[in-house]
Coordinates of C-alpha atoms and ligand atoms in Angstrom, one line a residue:
X1 CA 76.7 11.3 -70.4
X2 CA 80.3 11.9 -69.2
X3 CA 81.5 15.5 -69.3
X4 CA 85.1 16.7 -68.8
X5 CA 85.3 20.3 -67.5
X6 CA 88.5 22.2 -68.3
X7 CA 89.9 25.4 -66.8
X8 CA 93.2 26.5 -68.2
X9 CA 92.8 30.1 -69.3
X10 CA 93.2 31.7 -65.8
X11 CA 95.5 31.0 -62.9
X12 CA 95.1 27.6 -61.2
X13 CA 94.1 25.3 -64.0
X14 CA 92.0 22.3 -63.2
X15 CA 89.8 19.5 -64.7
X16 CA 86.6 17.8 -63.5
X17 CA 84.8 14.8 -64.7
X18 CA 81.1 14.3 -64.1
X19 CA 78.8 11.4 -65.1
X20 CA 75.2 12.6 -65.2
X21 CA 74.8 14.0 -61.8
X22 CA 77.8 12.3 -60.2
X23 CA 81.1 14.0 -59.7
X24 CA 83.7 11.4 -60.4
X25 CA 86.9 13.5 -60.2
X26 CA 88.0 17.1 -59.7
X27 CA 91.7 18.1 -59.3
X28 CA 94.1 21.0 -59.7
X29 CA 96.9 21.0 -62.3
X30 CA 99.4 22.4 -59.8
X31 CA 99.3 19.4 -57.6
X32 CA 100.5 17.2 -60.5
X33 CA 103.0 19.6 -62.1
X34 CA 104.2 20.9 -58.6
X35 CA 104.1 24.4 -60.2
X36 CA 102.1 26.8 -58.0
X37 CA 99.1 28.3 -59.7
X38 CA 99.9 26.4 -62.9
X39 CA 97.9 27.9 -65.8
X40 CA 97.7 24.7 -67.9
X41 CA 96.5 21.2 -67.4
X42 CA 99.1 18.4 -67.8
X43 CA 99.2 14.8 -68.9
X44 CA 99.3 13.3 -65.4
X45 CA 96.2 15.2 -64.3
X46 CA 94.3 14.3 -67.4
X47 CA 95.3 10.7 -67.2
X48 CA 94.1 10.5 -63.6
X49 CA 90.8 12.2 -64.5
X50 CA 90.2 9.9 -67.5
X51 CA 90.9 6.8 -65.4
X52 CA 87.3 7.5 -64.1
X53 CA 85.7 7.5 -67.5
X54 CA 85.9 8.6 -71.1
X55 CA 84.2 11.9 -71.8
X56 CA 81.4 12.3 -74.4
X57 CA 81.9 16.1 -74.3
X58 CA 84.3 18.8 -73.1
X59 CA 83.1 22.0 -71.3
X60 CA 85.6 24.8 -71.3
X61 CA 85.6 27.6 -68.8
X62 CA 85.5 31.1 -70.4
X63 CA 84.4 32.4 -73.8
X64 CA 87.7 32.6 -75.7
X65 CA 86.9 35.4 -78.2
X66 CA 85.3 37.6 -75.6
X67 CA 88.3 37.1 -73.3
X68 CA 90.7 37.8 -76.2
X69 CA 88.9 41.1 -76.9
X70 CA 89.1 42.1 -73.3
X71 CA 92.8 41.3 -73.1
X72 CA 93.3 43.3 -76.3
X73 CA 91.2 46.3 -75.2
X74 CA 91.7 46.5 -71.5
X75 CA 94.8 44.4 -70.7
X76 CA 95.1 42.1 -67.7
X77 CA 96.4 38.7 -66.9
X78 CA 95.3 35.4 -68.5
X79 CA 95.3 33.4 -71.6
X80 CA 92.3 33.2 -73.9
X81 CA 92.6 29.9 -75.7
X82 CA 92.7 26.6 -73.9
X83 CA 95.5 24.3 -75.1
X84 CA 93.9 21.1 -74.1
X85 CA 91.8 19.2 -76.6
X86 CA 90.6 15.6 -77.2
X87 CA 90.3 14.9 -80.9
X88 CA 86.8 13.9 -81.9
X89 CA 85.1 14.9 -78.6
X90 CA 82.6 17.8 -79.1
X91 CA 83.3 20.9 -76.9
X92 CA 81.5 24.0 -75.8
X93 CA 82.6 27.1 -73.9
X94 CA 80.8 28.8 -71.0
X95 CA 81.4 32.3 -69.7
X96 CA 83.6 33.0 -66.6
X97 CA 80.8 34.2 -64.3
X98 CA 78.2 31.8 -65.6
X99 CA 80.6 28.9 -64.8
X100 CA 81.1 30.3 -61.3
X101 CA 77.4 30.5 -60.9
X102 CA 76.8 27.0 -62.1
X103 CA 79.6 25.6 -59.9
X104 CA 77.8 27.1 -56.9
X105 CA 74.1 26.7 -57.6
X106 CA 74.3 23.1 -59.0
X107 CA 76.4 21.8 -56.1
X108 CA 74.0 23.5 -53.6
X109 CA 70.9 21.9 -52.1
X110 CA 68.9 25.0 -53.1
X111 CA 66.2 25.1 -55.8
X112 CA 65.5 28.7 -55.1
X113 CA 68.3 31.1 -54.4
X114 CA 70.2 34.3 -55.3
X115 CA 73.7 33.6 -56.7
X116 CA 76.3 36.3 -56.3
X117 CA 79.6 36.0 -58.1
X118 CA 82.4 38.4 -57.1
X119 CA 86.0 38.2 -58.3
X120 CA 88.7 40.3 -60.0
X121 CA 87.4 39.9 -63.5
X122 CA 85.9 37.4 -65.9
X123 CA 85.8 38.2 -69.6
X124 CA 84.4 41.6 -68.7
X125 CA 82.1 40.8 -65.7
X126 CA 83.5 41.5 -62.3
X127 CA 80.3 41.3 -60.1
X128 CA 77.1 39.5 -61.1
X129 CA 73.8 38.6 -59.5
X130 CA 71.8 35.6 -60.7
X131 CA 68.6 33.9 -59.8
X132 CA 68.5 30.1 -59.5
X133 CA 65.0 28.5 -59.7
X134 CA 64.6 24.8 -60.2
X135 CA 67.3 23.9 -62.7
X136 CA 67.3 27.3 -64.4
X137 CA 69.9 30.0 -63.7
X138 CA 69.3 33.6 -65.0
X139 CA 71.5 36.7 -64.7
X140 CA 69.6 39.7 -63.2
X141 CA 72.4 42.2 -62.7
X142 CA 76.0 42.7 -63.8
X143 CA 78.8 45.0 -63.2
X144 CA 81.9 45.2 -65.4
X145 CA 85.5 46.3 -65.1
X146 CA 86.7 48.7 -63.7
X147 CA 84.3 48.2 -60.8
X148 CA 85.6 45.1 -59.0
X149 CA 85.7 43.8 -55.4
X150 CA 88.6 41.5 -56.4
X151 CA 90.7 44.1 -58.1
X152 CA 90.2 46.5 -55.1
X153 CA 91.5 43.8 -52.7
X154 CA 94.3 42.7 -55.0
X155 CA 95.5 46.2 -55.6
X156 CA 96.2 46.6 -51.9
X157 CA 97.6 43.1 -51.7
X158 CA 100.2 44.1 -54.2
X159 CA 100.7 47.5 -52.7
X160 CA 101.7 45.8 -49.4
X161 CA 104.4 43.8 -51.3
X162 CA 102.4 40.6 -51.5
X163 CA 101.5 38.6 -54.6
X164 CA 98.1 39.7 -56.1
X165 CA 95.8 36.8 -57.0
X166 CA 97.5 34.5 -54.6
X167 CA 98.3 36.1 -51.3
X168 CA 95.2 38.0 -50.5
X169 CA 94.6 35.6 -47.6
X170 CA 97.8 36.9 -46.0
X171 CA 96.6 40.4 -46.1
X172 CA 93.3 39.2 -44.5
X173 CA 95.3 37.6 -41.7
X174 CA 97.3 40.8 -41.2
X175 CA 94.1 42.8 -40.8
X176 CA 93.6 41.5 -37.2
X177 CA 96.8 43.2 -36.1
X178 CA 96.0 46.6 -37.4
X179 CA 94.0 49.7 -36.5
X180 CA 91.4 50.0 -39.3
X181 CA 90.7 53.7 -38.4
X182 CA 94.1 55.0 -39.4
X183 CA 93.5 54.7 -43.2
X184 CA 89.8 54.0 -43.2
X185 CA 88.7 57.4 -44.7
X186 CA 91.2 57.2 -47.6
X187 CA 90.4 53.6 -48.5
X188 CA 86.7 54.2 -48.0
X189 CA 86.8 57.0 -50.5
X190 CA 88.8 55.0 -52.9
X191 CA 86.1 52.3 -53.0
X192 CA 83.0 54.4 -52.5
X193 CA 79.5 53.2 -51.9
X194 CA 78.1 51.4 -54.8
X195 CA 76.4 53.7 -57.4
X196 CA 76.2 52.4 -60.9
X197 CA 76.1 55.9 -62.5
X198 CA 78.6 57.7 -60.4
X199 CA 81.1 55.0 -59.8
X200 CA 84.7 56.2 -60.2
X201 CA 86.7 53.2 -58.9
X202 CA 89.8 52.3 -60.8
X203 CA 93.0 50.4 -60.3
X204 CA 95.1 51.8 -63.2
X205 CA 92.5 51.3 -65.9
X206 CA 94.6 50.6 -69.0
X207 CA 97.3 48.3 -67.7
X208 CA 95.9 46.5 -64.6
X209 CA 98.7 47.8 -62.6
X210 CA 97.5 46.4 -59.3
X211 CA 100.2 48.1 -57.3
X212 CA 98.9 51.5 -58.3
X213 CA 96.6 52.7 -55.5
X214 CA 95.6 56.3 -56.2
X215 CA 94.7 57.1 -52.6
X216 CA 98.3 56.4 -51.7
X217 CA 99.9 57.9 -54.8
X218 CA 103.5 58.7 -54.2
X219 CA 104.0 56.0 -51.6
X220 CA 105.5 52.9 -53.1
X221 CA 104.7 49.5 -51.8
X222 CA 107.6 48.2 -49.9
X223 CA 109.4 44.9 -50.2
X224 CA 108.1 41.6 -49.2
X225 CA 110.0 40.7 -46.1
X226 CA 112.3 43.7 -45.4
X227 CA 110.0 45.9 -43.4
X228 CA 107.3 43.3 -43.0
X229 CA 106.3 44.2 -39.4
X230 CA 105.9 47.9 -40.1
X231 CA 102.7 48.7 -38.2
X232 CA 101.3 50.9 -41.0
X233 CA 101.0 47.8 -43.3
X234 CA 98.8 46.1 -40.7
X235 CA 96.8 49.2 -40.3
X236 CA 96.3 49.5 -44.0
X237 CA 95.3 45.8 -44.2
X238 CA 92.8 46.4 -41.5
X239 CA 91.3 49.4 -43.3
X240 CA 91.0 47.5 -46.6
X241 CA 89.3 44.5 -44.9
X242 CA 86.9 46.8 -43.1
X243 CA 85.9 48.7 -46.3
X244 CA 85.7 45.4 -48.2
X245 CA 83.3 44.0 -45.6
X246 CA 81.2 47.2 -45.6
X247 CA 80.8 47.2 -49.4
X248 CA 80.2 43.4 -49.5
X249 CA 77.3 43.8 -47.0
X250 CA 75.8 46.6 -49.1
X251 CA 76.1 44.6 -52.3
X252 CA 74.6 41.5 -50.7
X253 CA 71.7 43.5 -49.3
X254 CA 71.2 44.9 -52.8
X255 CA 71.2 41.4 -54.3
X256 CA 68.6 40.3 -51.7
X257 CA 66.3 43.3 -52.4
X258 CA 66.3 42.9 -56.2
X259 CA 65.7 39.1 -56.1
X260 CA 63.8 38.7 -52.8
X261 CA 65.6 35.4 -52.2
X262 CA 66.5 34.2 -48.7
X263 CA 69.1 31.6 -49.8
X264 CA 72.5 32.7 -51.0
X265 CA 75.0 31.0 -53.2
X266 CA 78.3 33.0 -53.1
X267 CA 81.0 32.3 -55.6
X268 CA 84.2 33.8 -57.1
X269 CA 87.6 34.4 -55.5
X270 CA 86.1 36.9 -53.1
X271 CA 84.1 34.1 -51.4
X272 CA 87.5 32.9 -50.0
X273 CA 87.4 35.9 -47.6
X274 CA 86.4 33.9 -44.5
X275 CA 86.4 36.9 -42.3
X276 CA 83.8 38.8 -44.4
X277 CA 81.8 35.7 -45.2
X278 CA 80.5 35.4 -41.6
X279 CA 78.4 38.5 -42.0
X280 CA 76.4 36.8 -44.7
X281 CA 74.6 34.7 -42.1
X282 CA 73.1 38.0 -40.8
X283 CA 71.5 38.7 -44.2
X284 CA 70.4 35.4 -45.5
X285 CA 68.6 32.4 -44.0
X286 CA 71.0 29.9 -45.6
X287 CA 74.3 30.2 -47.4
X288 CA 76.3 27.9 -49.7
X289 CA 79.8 28.5 -50.8
X290 CA 81.2 25.7 -52.8
X291 CA 84.6 24.7 -51.2
X292 CA 86.5 25.7 -54.3
X293 CA 84.7 29.0 -55.2
X294 CA 87.6 30.6 -57.2
X295 CA 88.7 29.9 -60.7
X296 CA 90.0 26.5 -59.9
X297 CA 86.4 25.4 -59.1
X298 CA 85.2 26.5 -62.5
X299 CA 86.2 23.3 -64.4
X300 CA 83.4 21.8 -62.4
X301 CA 81.3 24.8 -63.1
X302 CA 81.7 24.5 -66.8
X303 CA 80.9 20.8 -66.7
X304 CA 77.8 21.6 -64.6
X305 CA 76.8 24.3 -67.0
X306 CA 76.8 21.8 -69.9
X307 CA 74.9 19.3 -67.8
X308 CA 72.4 22.0 -66.8
X309 CA 71.1 20.4 -63.7
X310 CA 72.0 19.9 -60.0
X311 CA 74.9 17.6 -59.2
X312 CA 75.1 15.2 -56.3
X313 CA 77.5 17.1 -54.0
X314 CA 78.8 14.6 -51.5
X315 CA 82.3 15.5 -50.7
X316 CA 85.3 17.8 -51.5
X317 CA 87.7 14.8 -51.5
X318 CA 87.7 14.4 -55.3
X319 CA 91.3 14.5 -56.4
X320 CA 94.2 12.0 -56.5
X321 CA 93.6 8.9 -54.5
X322 CA 96.6 7.8 -52.3
X323 CA 94.5 4.9 -50.9
X324 CA 95.1 3.7 -47.4
X325 CA 92.8 3.5 -44.4
X326 CA 92.6 6.7 -42.5
X327 CA 95.2 6.0 -39.7
X328 CA 93.0 7.1 -36.8
X329 CA 94.8 5.6 -33.8
X330 CA 98.2 6.4 -35.2
X331 CA 97.2 10.1 -35.6
X332 CA 95.8 10.3 -32.0
X333 CA 98.9 8.5 -30.5
X334 CA 101.3 10.8 -32.4
X335 CA 99.6 14.0 -31.4
X336 CA 99.4 12.9 -27.7
X337 CA 103.1 12.0 -27.8
X338 CA 104.7 14.7 -30.1
X339 CA 102.0 17.4 -30.4
X340 CA 102.2 17.4 -34.2
X341 CA 101.5 14.8 -37.0
X342 CA 101.4 14.9 -40.8
X343 CA 98.7 13.0 -42.6
X344 CA 98.3 12.1 -46.3
X345 CA 95.6 9.5 -47.0
X346 CA 92.8 8.9 -49.4
X347 CA 91.6 11.4 -52.1
X348 CA 93.0 14.9 -52.3
X349 CA 90.8 17.9 -51.5
X350 CA 89.3 19.9 -54.4
X351 CA 89.9 23.4 -53.2
X352 CA 92.6 25.5 -51.6
X353 CA 92.2 24.2 -48.0
X354 CA 93.4 21.0 -46.6
X355 CA 90.5 19.3 -44.8
X356 CA 92.2 16.3 -43.3
X357 CA 93.5 14.2 -46.2
X358 CA 96.6 16.3 -46.8
X359 CA 97.0 18.0 -43.4
X360 CA 99.3 18.7 -40.6
X361 CA 97.3 18.2 -37.4
X362 CA 98.4 19.4 -34.0
X363 CA 97.4 19.8 -30.3
X364 CA 95.6 23.2 -30.0
X365 CA 96.2 23.4 -26.2
X366 CA 99.9 24.0 -26.5
X367 CA 100.6 27.7 -26.9
X368 CA 104.0 26.9 -28.4
X369 CA 102.6 24.6 -31.1
X370 CA 101.7 27.5 -33.4
X371 CA 105.4 28.6 -33.6
X372 CA 106.5 25.0 -34.1
X373 CA 104.1 24.5 -37.0
X374 CA 105.0 27.9 -38.5
X375 CA 108.6 26.9 -38.3
X376 CA 108.0 23.6 -40.1
X377 CA 106.1 25.5 -42.8
X378 CA 108.5 28.4 -42.8
X379 CA 105.6 30.9 -42.6
X380 CA 105.5 34.4 -41.2
X381 CA 105.1 33.9 -37.4
X382 CA 102.0 36.1 -37.2
X383 CA 100.0 33.8 -39.5
X384 CA 97.0 32.2 -37.8
X385 CA 96.1 28.5 -37.8
X386 CA 92.6 27.0 -38.1
X387 CA 90.8 24.6 -35.8
X388 CA 88.9 21.5 -36.9
X389 CA 86.1 20.6 -34.4
X390 CA 83.5 17.9 -34.0
X391 CA 80.3 19.5 -35.4
X392 CA 78.2 18.5 -32.4
X393 CA 80.6 20.5 -30.1
X394 CA 81.2 23.5 -32.3
X395 CA 78.7 25.9 -30.7
X396 CA 80.2 25.2 -27.2
X397 CA 83.6 26.3 -28.3
X398 CA 82.8 28.9 -30.9
X399 CA 80.1 31.5 -31.4
X400 CA 78.3 29.8 -34.3
X401 CA 75.0 28.2 -35.0
X402 CA 75.8 26.9 -38.4
X403 CA 78.1 24.2 -39.8
X404 CA 81.3 25.2 -41.5
X405 CA 82.6 22.0 -43.1
X406 CA 85.0 23.8 -45.5
X407 CA 86.7 26.4 -43.3
X408 CA 84.8 29.3 -44.9
X409 CA 83.9 31.4 -41.9
X410 CA 85.7 33.0 -39.0
X411 CA 83.9 33.2 -35.6
X412 CA 84.6 34.3 -32.1
X413 CA 86.3 31.6 -30.0
X414 CA 84.5 31.1 -26.7
X415 CA 87.4 29.4 -24.8
X416 CA 90.5 31.0 -26.2
X417 CA 92.6 30.2 -23.1
X418 CA 92.1 26.4 -23.6
X419 CA 93.0 26.3 -27.3
X420 CA 95.4 29.3 -27.7
X421 CA 97.2 28.0 -30.8
X422 CA 94.0 28.2 -33.0
X423 CA 92.8 31.6 -32.0
X424 CA 93.8 34.6 -34.0
X425 CA 94.9 38.0 -32.6
X426 CA 91.3 39.3 -32.8
X427 CA 89.9 36.4 -30.8
X428 CA 88.4 34.6 -33.8
X429 CA 89.0 31.3 -35.5
X430 CA 88.5 30.1 -39.0
X431 CA 86.5 27.0 -38.1
X432 CA 86.2 23.6 -39.9
X433 CA 83.4 21.5 -38.5
X434 CA 83.3 17.7 -39.1
X435 CA 80.6 15.2 -38.7
X436 CA 80.5 11.4 -39.1
X437 CA 79.2 11.5 -42.7
X438 CA 81.6 14.1 -43.9
X439 CA 84.8 12.4 -42.9
X440 CA 84.4 9.5 -40.6
X441 CA 88.1 9.0 -40.0
X442 CA 88.8 12.6 -39.1
X443 CA 85.7 12.6 -36.8
X444 CA 86.9 9.5 -35.0
X445 CA 90.4 11.1 -34.5
X446 CA 88.7 14.2 -32.9
X447 CA 86.4 12.0 -30.8
X448 CA 89.3 9.9 -29.5
X449 CA 91.3 13.1 -28.7
X450 CA 88.2 14.5 -27.0
X451 CA 87.8 11.4 -24.8
X452 CA 91.5 11.7 -23.8
X453 CA 91.7 15.4 -23.3
X454 CA 88.2 16.9 -23.0
X455 CA 89.0 19.0 -26.1
X456 CA 87.2 18.0 -29.4
X457 CA 89.5 20.2 -31.5
X458 CA 92.8 20.0 -33.4
X459 CA 94.8 22.5 -35.3
X460 CA 94.6 21.7 -39.0
X461 CA 96.8 23.2 -41.7
X462 CA 97.9 22.3 -45.2
X463 CA 100.6 19.7 -45.8
X464 CA 103.0 21.3 -48.3
X465 CA 106.6 22.3 -48.8
X466 CA 106.8 26.1 -48.6
X467 CA 106.1 27.7 -52.0
X468 CA 104.7 24.5 -53.4
X469 CA 101.2 23.3 -53.8
X470 CA 99.5 20.9 -51.4
X471 CA 101.1 17.5 -51.3
X472 CA 99.4 15.1 -53.8
X473 CA 100.9 11.7 -54.2
X474 CA 103.2 9.1 -52.7
X475 CA 106.4 10.7 -54.2
X476 CA 105.4 14.0 -52.6
X477 CA 105.1 12.3 -49.3
X478 CA 108.6 10.8 -49.7
X479 CA 110.0 14.2 -50.7
X480 CA 108.3 15.9 -47.8
X481 CA 109.8 13.5 -45.3
X482 CA 113.3 13.9 -46.9
X483 CA 112.9 17.7 -46.8
X484 CA 111.6 18.1 -43.2
X485 CA 112.7 14.8 -41.5
X486 CA 109.1 14.2 -40.2
X487 CA 107.2 11.1 -41.0
X488 CA 103.8 11.2 -42.7
X489 CA 101.0 8.9 -41.8
X490 CA 99.4 7.5 -44.8
X491 CA 97.3 4.5 -43.5
X492 CA 99.2 2.4 -46.1
X493 CA 101.7 0.1 -44.4
X494 CA 103.7 -0.6 -47.5
X495 CA 104.4 3.1 -47.9
X496 CA 106.2 5.8 -46.0
X497 CA 105.4 6.5 -42.3
Ligands
LIG1 FE1 86.8 34.2 -61.4

């Protein structure tokens, strides 16, 4: 049976196609329409997905009427009725948090786990705990709006002049530059210790005004760039991150106590907070975060919910296929010669992070390379870059005893002086580990670079034009080259580069 999963009622629309347990395709709408956080699927995306098979059923993400009632009663962002339809194909809808839970559990290797879903808001749910046993998933605890880890974080994101629901990761990066103690008490009081009966958390209850932060009432959030380096913003970001981590640990411990499970599946937009995620390894024996844990991953979650069984999770490279052989030697030669190289080859990553197929790779030893890459990408200069490392060498360079194939955890760098361009202000790095099975081409690039330099690590960041989604297809590669004047290696000789 072939199932098409569709998410187009929340930001970052996507579709996924599964055939029995196999994932044939999964891609984001924005990469085809070039409209960041596109809410609706488009013809090019659907055509690409359907080239892998014709669906027998459609699984929609979110319960339309429940969502409509929440939008009516409580407000908030989002549409409630998907536009996409295929005449004659039966369809079924699955709730927001259940889809998240299915996307996580059914792509995991676990048959016994607790599943925690934390985001801004689903239909009403904001925080849910589930138990996965065999092929069954059952909810054991739920919290609803206004209690919300995601809205807490987004409220401060907006307060700092950033875009809520999109630029939370920038605030997370800012946290390393701040003193968390300056505003800790105020923020800690605003998001108090979890207590179902006494909870008084709110973010502007009736209108979802995410910029309204009661503990800072009277102080308006300032502009986006104008006073960007004001230290108090970094101090506030640090306090928010610290409180978030504290509450996350409390909630995860609670989830463990009520379920007595030692394996964790963590899903929802909050699972993108790589700094906080690292602490989960202190609580659970094993952790799985699907590489697309936010709403964009839930087209796969809805499809998995209809299938109702584990999927064969093999790879995150599930999107548009540019073809080409991974240009291993060309990449290594270019980095050794120029320090930086752009790569677009094979299938696009399903998830927000570039993992080698739509990436800019650079020499992490050069302390000036960070500024050069930031200049190409026109990003704020304080923003950190992530390292990609051969899995077998990871524990020698970073304080970690687990694999991190999808850049989901930040860990202390053990040799910051040798790779200064991939170490953040606080001495940590958001590590991507690679082994031969996961991405043979990228592993070979690292191995060759290692043999030449003694460093099994490269800087890896997403290949996109500022303000636009990750590069997707050949035309994007041509546009990128025209825009920046840099070649892109595609591994396809008849093409650009
Ligand atoms: Fe969500």
